[in-house]
mmCIF file of C-alpha atoms and ligand atoms in Angstrom:
data_model
loop_
_atom_site.group_PDB
_atom_site.id
_atom_site.type_symbol
_atom_site.label_atom_id
_atom_site.label_comp_id
_atom_site.label_asym_id
_atom_site.label_seq_id
_atom_site.Cartn_x
_atom_site.Cartn_y
_atom_site.Cartn_z
ATOM 1 C CA MET E 1 96.430 83.040 90.810
ATOM 2 C CA CYS E 2 94.029 80.485 89.348
ATOM 3 C CA SER E 3 95.699 77.649 91.233
ATOM 4 C CA ALA E 4 95.336 79.381 94.588
ATOM 5 C CA LYS E 5 92.318 78.799 96.837
ATOM 6 C CA VAL E 6 92.330 82.311 98.224
ATOM 7 C CA ALA E 7 93.498 85.753 97.297
ATOM 8 C CA VAL E 8 94.032 88.746 99.547
ATOM 9 C CA PHE E 9 94.865 91.742 97.470
ATOM 10 C CA PRO E 10 95.257 95.359 98.479
ATOM 11 C CA PHE E 11 94.746 96.750 94.959
ATOM 12 C CA PHE E 12 91.094 95.916 95.085
ATOM 13 C CA ARG E 13 89.886 97.858 92.063
ATOM 14 C CA ARG E 14 91.594 95.395 89.739
ATOM 15 C CA LEU E 15 89.806 92.539 91.502
ATOM 16 C CA TYR E 16 86.427 94.126 90.856
ATOM 17 C CA GLN E 17 87.343 94.554 87.204
ATOM 18 C CA LEU E 18 88.295 90.868 87.001
ATOM 19 C CA SER E 19 85.107 89.888 88.806
ATOM 20 C CA LYS E 20 83.005 92.043 86.489
ATOM 21 C CA ALA E 21 84.653 90.453 83.466
ATOM 22 C CA GLY E 22 84.006 86.974 84.899
ATOM 23 C CA ARG E 23 87.753 86.381 85.034
ATOM 24 C CA LEU E 24 88.232 86.098 88.784
ATOM 25 C CA CYS E 25 88.992 82.441 89.374
ATOM 26 C CA VAL E 26 89.212 82.441 93.184
ATOM 27 C CA PRO E 27 87.266 84.089 95.999
ATOM 28 C CA ALA E 28 88.973 87.290 97.138
ATOM 29 C CA MET E 29 88.813 89.477 100.216
ATOM 30 C CA ASN E 30 89.011 93.244 99.787
ATOM 31 C CA VAL E 31 90.956 94.000 102.949
ATOM 32 C CA ASN E 32 91.604 97.552 101.784
ATOM 33 C CA ASP E 33 88.052 98.507 102.704
ATOM 34 C CA SER E 34 88.010 96.881 106.113
ATOM 35 C CA ILE E 35 87.615 99.629 108.647
ATOM 36 C CA THR E 36 90.729 98.727 110.616
ATOM 37 C CA LYS E 37 92.822 99.025 107.448
ATOM 38 C CA GLN E 38 91.144 102.221 106.268
ATOM 39 C CA LYS E 39 91.381 104.125 109.504
ATOM 40 C CA PHE E 40 94.787 103.035 110.703
ATOM 41 C CA ASP E 41 96.839 102.561 107.565
ATOM 42 C CA ASN E 42 95.238 105.301 105.485
ATOM 43 C CA LEU E 43 94.248 107.921 108.064
ATOM 44 C CA TYR E 44 96.423 107.649 111.167
ATOM 45 C CA CYS E 45 99.555 106.326 109.473
ATOM 46 C CA CYS E 46 99.481 108.991 106.770
ATOM 47 C CA ARG E 47 98.767 111.677 109.365
ATOM 48 C CA GLU E 48 102.145 110.911 110.901
ATOM 49 C CA SER E 49 104.219 109.815 107.947
ATOM 50 C CA ILE E 50 103.423 112.811 105.718
ATOM 51 C CA LEU E 51 105.375 115.044 108.131
ATOM 52 C CA ASP E 52 108.145 112.492 108.556
ATOM 53 C CA GLY E 53 108.572 112.030 104.807
ATOM 54 C CA LEU E 54 108.630 115.757 104.101
ATOM 55 C CA LYS E 55 111.068 116.536 106.916
ATOM 56 C CA ARG E 56 113.495 113.785 106.004
ATOM 57 C CA SER E 57 113.562 114.678 102.334
ATOM 58 C CA THR E 58 113.387 118.493 102.407
ATOM 59 C CA ASP E 59 113.748 119.795 105.993
ATOM 60 C CA VAL E 60 110.909 122.163 105.136
ATOM 61 C CA MET E 61 109.407 124.224 107.947
ATOM 62 C CA PHE E 62 105.641 123.776 107.965
ATOM 63 C CA GLY E 63 104.469 126.838 109.932
ATOM 64 C CA GLY E 64 102.785 129.386 107.651
ATOM 65 C CA LYS E 65 103.374 127.389 104.483
ATOM 66 C CA GLN E 66 100.517 127.263 101.998
ATOM 67 C CA VAL E 67 99.650 123.686 101.154
ATOM 68 C CA VAL E 68 97.102 122.168 98.800
ATOM 69 C CA VAL E 69 95.966 118.619 99.475
ATOM 70 C CA CYS E 70 94.249 116.961 96.504
ATOM 71 C CA GLY E 71 91.636 114.460 97.674
ATOM 72 C CA TYR E 72 89.933 114.479 101.074
ATOM 73 C CA GLY E 73 89.485 110.751 101.614
ATOM 74 C CA GLU E 74 91.177 108.936 104.483
ATOM 75 C CA VAL E 75 94.708 109.747 103.339
ATOM 76 C CA GLY E 76 93.867 113.355 102.505
ATOM 77 C CA LYS E 77 92.187 113.832 105.880
ATOM 78 C CA GLY E 78 95.292 112.558 107.657
ATOM 79 C CA CYS E 79 97.670 114.755 105.661
ATOM 80 C CA SER E 80 95.484 117.857 106.006
ATOM 81 C CA ALA E 81 95.071 117.426 109.768
ATOM 82 C CA ALA E 82 98.806 116.956 110.318
ATOM 83 C CA LEU E 83 99.780 120.021 108.326
ATOM 84 C CA LYS E 84 97.077 122.176 109.872
ATOM 85 C CA ALA E 85 98.325 121.165 113.320
ATOM 86 C CA MET E 86 101.814 122.313 112.301
ATOM 87 C CA GLY E 87 100.520 125.766 111.397
ATOM 88 C CA SER E 88 100.309 125.392 107.638
ATOM 89 C CA VAL E 89 97.532 127.082 105.674
ATOM 90 C CA VAL E 90 95.804 124.103 104.074
ATOM 91 C CA TYR E 91 93.613 124.136 100.951
ATOM 92 C CA VAL E 92 91.759 121.049 99.801
ATOM 93 C CA THR E 93 90.513 119.953 96.378
ATOM 94 C CA GLU E 94 87.785 117.333 95.976
ATOM 95 C CA VAL E 95 85.438 115.949 93.327
ATOM 96 C CA ASP E 96 83.021 114.276 95.767
ATOM 97 C CA PRO E 97 80.633 116.787 97.378
ATOM 98 C CA ILE E 98 80.391 114.758 100.598
ATOM 99 C CA CYS E 99 84.136 114.719 101.180
ATOM 100 C CA ALA E 100 84.222 118.347 100.044
ATOM 101 C CA LEU E 101 81.648 119.279 102.683
ATOM 102 C CA GLN E 102 83.628 117.358 105.297
ATOM 103 C CA ALA E 103 86.693 119.406 104.353
ATOM 104 C CA CYS E 104 84.712 122.626 104.777
ATOM 105 C CA MET E 105 83.328 121.529 108.155
ATOM 106 C CA ASP E 106 86.847 120.580 109.270
ATOM 107 C CA GLY E 107 87.906 124.142 108.589
ATOM 108 C CA PHE E 108 89.723 123.797 105.267
ATOM 109 C CA ARG E 109 89.264 126.044 102.255
ATOM 110 C CA LEU E 110 87.858 124.008 99.381
ATOM 111 C CA VAL E 111 89.342 125.243 96.125
ATOM 112 C CA LYS E 112 90.024 124.215 92.580
ATOM 113 C CA LEU E 113 93.675 123.512 91.958
ATOM 114 C CA ASN E 114 93.989 126.285 89.373
ATOM 115 C CA GLU E 115 92.853 128.860 91.965
ATOM 116 C CA VAL E 116 95.821 128.289 94.266
ATOM 117 C CA ILE E 117 98.481 126.613 92.173
ATOM 118 C CA ARG E 118 100.493 129.822 91.683
ATOM 119 C CA GLN E 119 100.709 130.614 95.394
ATOM 120 C CA VAL E 120 101.172 127.293 97.220
ATOM 121 C CA ASP E 121 104.474 126.096 98.661
ATOM 122 C CA LEU E 122 103.498 122.443 98.734
ATOM 123 C CA VAL E 123 101.240 120.203 96.627
ATOM 124 C CA ILE E 124 100.217 116.770 97.939
ATOM 125 C CA THR E 125 98.118 114.305 95.959
ATOM 126 C CA CYS E 126 95.993 111.708 97.794
ATOM 127 C CA THR E 127 93.326 110.708 95.279
ATOM 128 C CA GLY E 128 94.286 107.334 93.800
ATOM 129 C CA ASN E 129 93.444 108.986 90.482
ATOM 130 C CA LYS E 130 95.578 109.931 87.494
ATOM 131 C CA ASN E 131 96.883 113.237 86.144
ATOM 132 C CA VAL E 132 95.556 115.232 89.082
ATOM 133 C CA VAL E 133 98.627 117.453 88.830
ATOM 134 C CA ALA E 134 98.965 117.805 85.070
ATOM 135 C CA ARG E 135 101.798 119.589 83.269
ATOM 136 C CA GLU E 136 99.781 122.816 82.998
ATOM 137 C CA TYR E 137 99.755 123.013 86.815
ATOM 138 C CA LEU E 138 103.434 122.121 87.087
ATOM 139 C CA ASP E 139 104.185 124.958 84.650
ATOM 140 C CA ARG E 140 102.311 127.459 86.822
ATOM 141 C CA MET E 141 103.798 126.515 90.213
ATOM 142 C CA LYS E 142 106.016 129.055 91.900
ATOM 143 C CA ASN E 143 109.754 128.679 92.293
ATOM 144 C CA GLY E 144 110.612 126.252 95.080
ATOM 145 C CA CYS E 145 107.215 124.541 95.231
ATOM 146 C CA ILE E 146 107.430 121.025 96.655
ATOM 147 C CA VAL E 147 105.354 118.389 94.841
ATOM 148 C CA CYS E 148 104.667 114.944 96.230
ATOM 149 C CA ASN E 149 102.203 112.086 96.167
ATOM 150 C CA MET E 150 100.645 110.029 98.970
ATOM 151 C CA GLY E 151 98.263 108.059 96.730
ATOM 152 C CA HIS E 152 98.811 104.524 95.610
ATOM 153 C CA SER E 153 100.972 104.956 92.535
ATOM 154 C CA ASN E 154 102.933 107.434 90.484
ATOM 155 C CA THR E 155 100.036 108.339 88.209
ATOM 156 C CA GLU E 156 98.695 111.297 90.186
ATOM 157 C CA ILE E 157 101.446 113.718 89.196
ATOM 158 C CA ASP E 158 102.156 113.756 85.474
ATOM 159 C CA VAL E 159 105.867 113.123 85.937
ATOM 160 C CA VAL E 160 106.264 111.762 82.404
ATOM 161 C CA SER E 161 105.369 115.202 81.026
ATOM 162 C CA LEU E 162 108.394 116.645 82.833
ATOM 163 C CA ARG E 163 110.792 114.467 80.829
ATOM 164 C CA THR E 164 111.095 116.951 78.000
ATOM 165 C CA PRO E 165 114.253 118.532 76.533
ATOM 166 C CA GLU E 166 113.538 122.071 77.753
ATOM 167 C CA LEU E 167 113.439 120.989 81.408
ATOM 168 C CA THR E 168 116.565 120.077 83.352
ATOM 169 C CA TRP E 169 116.493 117.468 86.107
ATOM 170 C CA GLU E 170 118.965 117.831 88.960
ATOM 171 C CA LYS E 171 119.165 115.064 91.559
ATOM 172 C CA VAL E 172 119.708 116.795 94.899
ATOM 173 C CA ARG E 173 119.754 113.647 96.967
ATOM 174 C CA SER E 174 118.045 110.272 96.976
ATOM 175 C CA GLN E 175 114.293 110.731 96.301
ATOM 176 C CA VAL E 176 114.674 114.496 95.762
ATOM 177 C CA ASP E 177 114.857 116.017 92.267
ATOM 178 C CA HIS E 178 114.845 119.629 91.208
ATOM 179 C CA VAL E 179 113.106 120.107 87.886
ATOM 180 C CA ILE E 180 114.294 123.371 86.341
ATOM 181 C CA TRP E 181 112.447 125.481 83.750
ATOM 182 C CA PRO E 182 114.308 127.545 81.117
ATOM 183 C CA ASP E 183 113.646 130.768 83.107
ATOM 184 C CA GLY E 184 115.362 129.282 86.168
ATOM 185 C CA LYS E 185 112.213 128.334 88.081
ATOM 186 C CA ARG E 186 112.597 125.039 89.876
ATOM 187 C CA ILE E 187 110.156 122.728 91.570
ATOM 188 C CA ILE E 188 111.143 120.090 94.097
ATOM 189 C CA LEU E 189 109.757 116.705 93.095
ATOM 190 C CA LEU E 190 109.830 114.000 95.761
ATOM 191 C CA ALA E 191 110.234 110.288 95.051
ATOM 192 C CA GLU E 192 109.543 110.943 91.354
ATOM 193 C CA GLY E 193 105.843 111.026 92.197
ATOM 194 C CA ARG E 194 105.749 107.660 93.974
ATOM 195 C CA LEU E 195 104.337 107.311 97.500
ATOM 196 C CA LEU E 196 106.184 109.845 99.629
ATOM 197 C CA ASN E 197 105.911 108.042 102.930
ATOM 198 C CA LEU E 198 106.886 104.625 101.620
ATOM 199 C CA SER E 199 109.826 106.175 99.753
ATOM 200 C CA CYS E 200 111.072 108.781 102.220
ATOM 201 C CA SER E 201 110.005 107.782 105.725
ATOM 202 C CA THR E 202 109.284 104.740 107.804
ATOM 203 C CA VAL E 203 105.871 103.246 108.526
ATOM 204 C CA PRO E 204 105.116 102.498 112.194
ATOM 205 C CA THR E 205 105.172 98.777 112.985
ATOM 206 C CA PHE E 206 101.971 99.202 114.992
ATOM 207 C CA VAL E 207 100.089 100.146 111.847
ATOM 208 C CA LEU E 208 101.725 97.327 109.925
ATOM 209 C CA SER E 209 100.634 94.943 112.659
ATOM 210 C CA ILE E 210 97.000 96.031 112.260
ATOM 211 C CA THR E 211 97.107 95.715 108.475
ATOM 212 C CA ALA E 212 98.921 92.371 108.587
ATOM 213 C CA THR E 213 96.436 91.015 111.138
ATOM 214 C CA THR E 214 93.568 92.028 108.865
ATOM 215 C CA GLN E 215 95.183 90.235 105.941
ATOM 216 C CA ALA E 216 95.995 87.137 107.983
ATOM 217 C CA LEU E 217 92.422 86.873 109.269
ATOM 218 C CA ALA E 218 91.064 87.280 105.745
ATOM 219 C CA LEU E 219 93.260 84.426 104.560
ATOM 220 C CA ILE E 220 92.240 82.237 107.492
ATOM 221 C CA GLU E 221 88.557 82.974 106.832
ATOM 222 C CA LEU E 222 88.826 82.170 103.135
ATOM 223 C CA TYR E 223 90.931 79.072 103.754
ATOM 224 C CA ASN E 224 88.700 77.638 106.483
ATOM 225 C CA ALA E 225 85.363 78.544 104.926
ATOM 226 C CA PRO E 226 83.189 75.557 104.023
ATOM 227 C CA GLU E 227 82.822 74.825 100.329
ATOM 228 C CA GLY E 228 80.319 77.192 98.751
ATOM 229 C CA ARG E 229 80.459 80.006 101.306
ATOM 230 C CA TYR E 230 82.562 82.113 98.982
ATOM 231 C CA LYS E 231 82.204 82.124 95.233
ATOM 232 C CA GLN E 232 84.562 83.647 92.662
ATOM 233 C CA ASP E 233 83.780 87.140 93.778
ATOM 234 C CA VAL E 234 85.154 89.931 95.965
ATOM 235 C CA TYR E 235 84.105 90.080 99.624
ATOM 236 C CA LEU E 236 84.642 92.383 102.551
ATOM 237 C CA LEU E 237 86.141 91.136 105.773
ATOM 238 C CA PRO E 238 83.268 90.235 108.129
ATOM 239 C CA LYS E 239 82.648 93.114 110.534
ATOM 240 C CA LYS E 240 83.212 90.886 113.533
ATOM 241 C CA MET E 241 86.753 90.136 112.346
ATOM 242 C CA ASP E 242 87.410 93.833 111.871
ATOM 243 C CA GLU E 243 86.388 94.330 115.481
ATOM 244 C CA PHE E 244 88.595 91.405 116.519
ATOM 245 C CA VAL E 245 91.623 93.026 114.834
ATOM 246 C CA ALA E 246 90.984 96.181 116.843
ATOM 247 C CA SER E 247 90.483 94.311 120.114
ATOM 248 C CA LEU E 248 93.788 92.483 119.665
ATOM 249 C CA HIS E 249 95.564 95.848 119.584
ATOM 250 C CA LEU E 250 93.821 97.473 122.539
ATOM 251 C CA PRO E 251 96.089 95.973 125.236
ATOM 252 C CA THR E 252 98.972 98.030 123.803
ATOM 253 C CA PHE E 253 97.289 101.068 125.309
ATOM 254 C CA ASP E 254 96.192 99.434 128.540
ATOM 255 C CA ALA E 255 92.731 100.299 127.285
ATOM 256 C CA HIS E 256 89.685 98.951 129.071
ATOM 257 C CA LEU E 257 86.720 98.174 126.853
ATOM 258 C CA THR E 258 83.224 98.515 128.317
ATOM 259 C CA GLU E 259 80.996 95.437 128.023
ATOM 260 C CA LEU E 260 77.322 95.737 127.172
ATOM 261 C CA THR E 261 75.007 94.562 129.934
ATOM 262 C CA ASP E 262 72.420 91.941 128.957
ATOM 263 C CA GLU E 263 69.761 94.615 129.203
ATOM 264 C CA GLN E 264 71.677 97.053 126.993
ATOM 265 C CA GLY E 265 72.460 94.351 124.418
ATOM 266 C CA LYS E 266 68.789 93.468 124.247
ATOM 267 C CA TYR E 267 67.795 97.128 123.985
ATOM 268 C CA LEU E 268 70.173 97.745 121.051
ATOM 269 C CA GLY E 269 69.520 94.349 119.472
ATOM 270 C CA LEU E 270 73.217 93.441 119.686
ATOM 271 C CA SER E 271 75.152 90.410 120.807
ATOM 272 C CA LYS E 272 77.487 91.213 123.698
ATOM 273 C CA THR E 273 80.374 89.861 121.596
ATOM 274 C CA GLY E 274 79.576 91.939 118.524
ATOM 275 C CA PRO E 275 79.386 92.852 115.769
ATOM 276 C CA PHE E 276 78.636 96.227 117.292
ATOM 277 C CA LYS E 277 77.772 98.130 114.147
ATOM 278 C CA PRO E 278 75.776 97.224 111.043
ATOM 279 C CA ASN E 279 77.679 96.946 107.778
ATOM 280 C CA TYR E 280 76.205 100.197 106.546
ATOM 281 C CA TYR E 281 77.673 102.088 109.528
ATOM 282 C CA ARG E 282 80.056 104.058 107.353
ATOM 283 C CA ARG E 283 79.697 106.469 104.503
ATOM 284 C CA THR E 284 79.994 105.084 100.979
ATOM 285 C CA ARG E 285 83.570 105.792 100.029
ATOM 286 C CA ARG E 286 83.182 106.631 96.402
ATOM 287 C CA PRO E 287 79.717 107.921 95.602
ATOM 288 C CA GLY E 288 78.955 107.726 91.929
ATOM 289 C CA SER E 289 81.765 105.295 91.202
ATOM 290 C CA ASP E 290 81.254 101.859 89.740
ATOM 291 C CA LEU E 291 81.833 100.308 93.160
ATOM 292 C CA CYS E 292 78.790 99.843 95.350
ATOM 293 C CA LEU E 293 80.593 99.045 98.550
ATOM 294 C CA TRP E 294 77.637 98.368 100.744
ATOM 295 C CA GLY E 295 75.462 96.864 98.087
ATOM 296 C CA ASN E 296 74.243 93.390 98.741
ATOM 297 C CA TYR E 297 73.903 92.282 102.321
ATOM 298 C CA SER E 298 74.206 88.522 102.611
ATOM 299 C CA PRO E 299 73.517 87.352 106.148
ATOM 300 C CA ALA E 300 73.985 83.759 104.983
ATOM 301 C CA LEU E 301 77.697 84.378 104.693
ATOM 302 C CA THR E 302 79.317 84.136 108.130
ATOM 303 C CA GLY E 303 76.378 86.115 109.406
ATOM 304 C CA ASN E 304 77.899 89.447 108.545
ATOM 305 C CA THR E 305 79.674 89.489 105.245
ATOM 306 C CA THR E 306 78.868 91.992 102.556
ATOM 307 C CA THR E 307 79.162 90.769 99.009
ATOM 308 C CA MET E 308 80.109 93.283 96.443
ATOM 309 C CA MET E 309 77.802 94.052 93.581
ATOM 310 C CA SER E 310 79.832 93.805 90.455
ATOM 311 C CA ASP E 311 77.768 96.078 88.250
HETATM 312 N N1 NAD U 1 100.703 106.539 101.346
HETATM 313 C C1 NAD U 1 100.160 105.555 102.031
HETATM 314 O O1 NAD U 1 100.736 105.015 102.977
HETATM 315 C C2 NAD U 1 98.773 105.102 101.670
HETATM 316 C C3 NAD U 1 98.035 104.381 102.628
HETATM 317 C C4 NAD U 1 96.760 103.986 102.280
HETATM 318 C C5 NAD U 1 96.244 104.266 101.025
HETATM 319 N N2 NAD U 1 97.008 104.943 100.130
HETATM 320 C C6 NAD U 1 96.507 105.308 98.783
HETATM 321 O O2 NAD U 1 96.061 106.665 98.836
HETATM 322 C C7 NAD U 1 94.989 106.856 97.914
HETATM 323 C C8 NAD U 1 93.811 107.479 98.640
HETATM 324 O O3 NAD U 1 93.347 106.569 99.634
HETATM 325 P P1 NAD U 1 92.054 106.934 100.499
HETATM 326 O O4 NAD U 1 91.840 105.814 101.432
HETATM 327 O O5 NAD U 1 92.184 108.318 101.009
HETATM 328 O O6 NAD U 1 90.954 106.873 99.340
HETATM 329 P P2 NAD U 1 89.555 107.648 99.307
HETATM 330 O O7 NAD U 1 88.814 107.097 98.172
HETATM 331 O O8 NAD U 1 88.972 107.644 100.674
HETATM 332 O O9 NAD U 1 89.978 109.160 98.981
HETATM 333 C C9 NAD U 1 90.367 109.615 97.723
HETATM 334 C C10 NAD U 1 89.602 110.916 97.481
HETATM 335 O O10 NAD U 1 90.114 111.547 96.319
HETATM 336 C C11 NAD U 1 89.016 112.169 95.671
HETATM 337 N N3 NAD U 1 89.377 112.434 94.271
HETATM 338 C C12 NAD U 1 89.394 111.583 93.230
HETATM 339 N N4 NAD U 1 89.816 112.216 92.117
HETATM 340 C C13 NAD U 1 90.074 113.497 92.485
HETATM 341 C C14 NAD U 1 90.539 114.644 91.775
HETATM 342 N N5 NAD U 1 90.823 114.610 90.467
HETATM 343 N N6 NAD U 1 90.706 115.799 92.468
HETATM 344 C C15 NAD U 1 90.410 115.868 93.798
HETATM 345 N N7 NAD U 1 89.958 114.802 94.505
HETATM 346 C C16 NAD U 1 89.809 113.639 93.862
HETATM 347 C C17 NAD U 1 87.873 111.184 95.821
HETATM 348 O O11 NAD U 1 86.625 111.790 95.699
HETATM 349 C C18 NAD U 1 88.116 110.663 97.248
HETATM 350 O O12 NAD U 1 87.360 111.360 98.218
HETATM 351 C C19 NAD U 1 94.680 105.488 97.336
HETATM 352 O O13 NAD U 1 95.306 105.416 96.090
HETATM 353 C C20 NAD U 1 95.305 104.524 98.315
HETATM 354 O O14 NAD U 1 95.706 103.314 97.694
HETATM 355 C C21 NAD U 1 98.237 105.399 100.445
#
């Protein structure tokens, strides 16, 4: 990594840790937090692929099923909306009061996991956190409960705790395991707690195109930037490039974008070619976390780049 001029890295948290420790030896772009990646890969893609992954692996019928979705970020919002649309009764758990309030306003019951764990038919984790579904919850699930993860790794469900002598594992088919308790209760664990959609369904090429375009533009920006524009730190993709990624994909829909008139541009204080929104036009994703995503506005950098505070 040290020999490279640029780094584009989806697992951005690690980059911030390296930056904080003074061990990041190249400039890096956090493409994960560009709006085109967030909305399309995390929200819209997961909204579709959660159903696809569940159907392909279990053939479960969604209507009337009680589901708990852990985490109401972009991925959780997509999963919850899809299941609600299919007639499932959806509960949501959250630690962030803003996302929790969004869940309430979207019509979901906000609960603690222990309040519903005995009754739900399906548990989906979407937090990016660890041990969200700990062994105590797995012990209390009802017979036939399906457990799966849509977050970034297999840390959200404590699968390791299920590898104990008293529990029997039965592989039903690829990516589907029954874990059986001594009293005969069984839960259905999908993809051994890894990402359900990447393990059990396909990801639409349209979404991949958007994400890949974001990454390619980030690389081009870092590679072409004059010496000194980017230091050994983590940056967000300039807003204008985010907008460019979106505009490249609009023709697919035969969509016709309205242009600002000179008068309107002047009134709003915007260039007719964008960027159309300020960098702070978005909620902070993780209030209270060590990441201050909209911290330090640096107009000197390509006019619209946000540097990340590393405290
Ligand atoms: N499956 C996929 O295709 C896919 C696509 C994009 C992102 N991801 C991954 O999904 C995860 C979530 O992504 P996101 O964009 O929704 O992130 P996000 O930060 O917007 O949402 C995660 C939410 O989980 C909440 N949370 C954290 N710990 C919790 C806990 N113990 N209980 C309940 N809620 C908790 C946070 O407050 C946050 O609102 C990340 O790990 C991301 O890498 C998966």
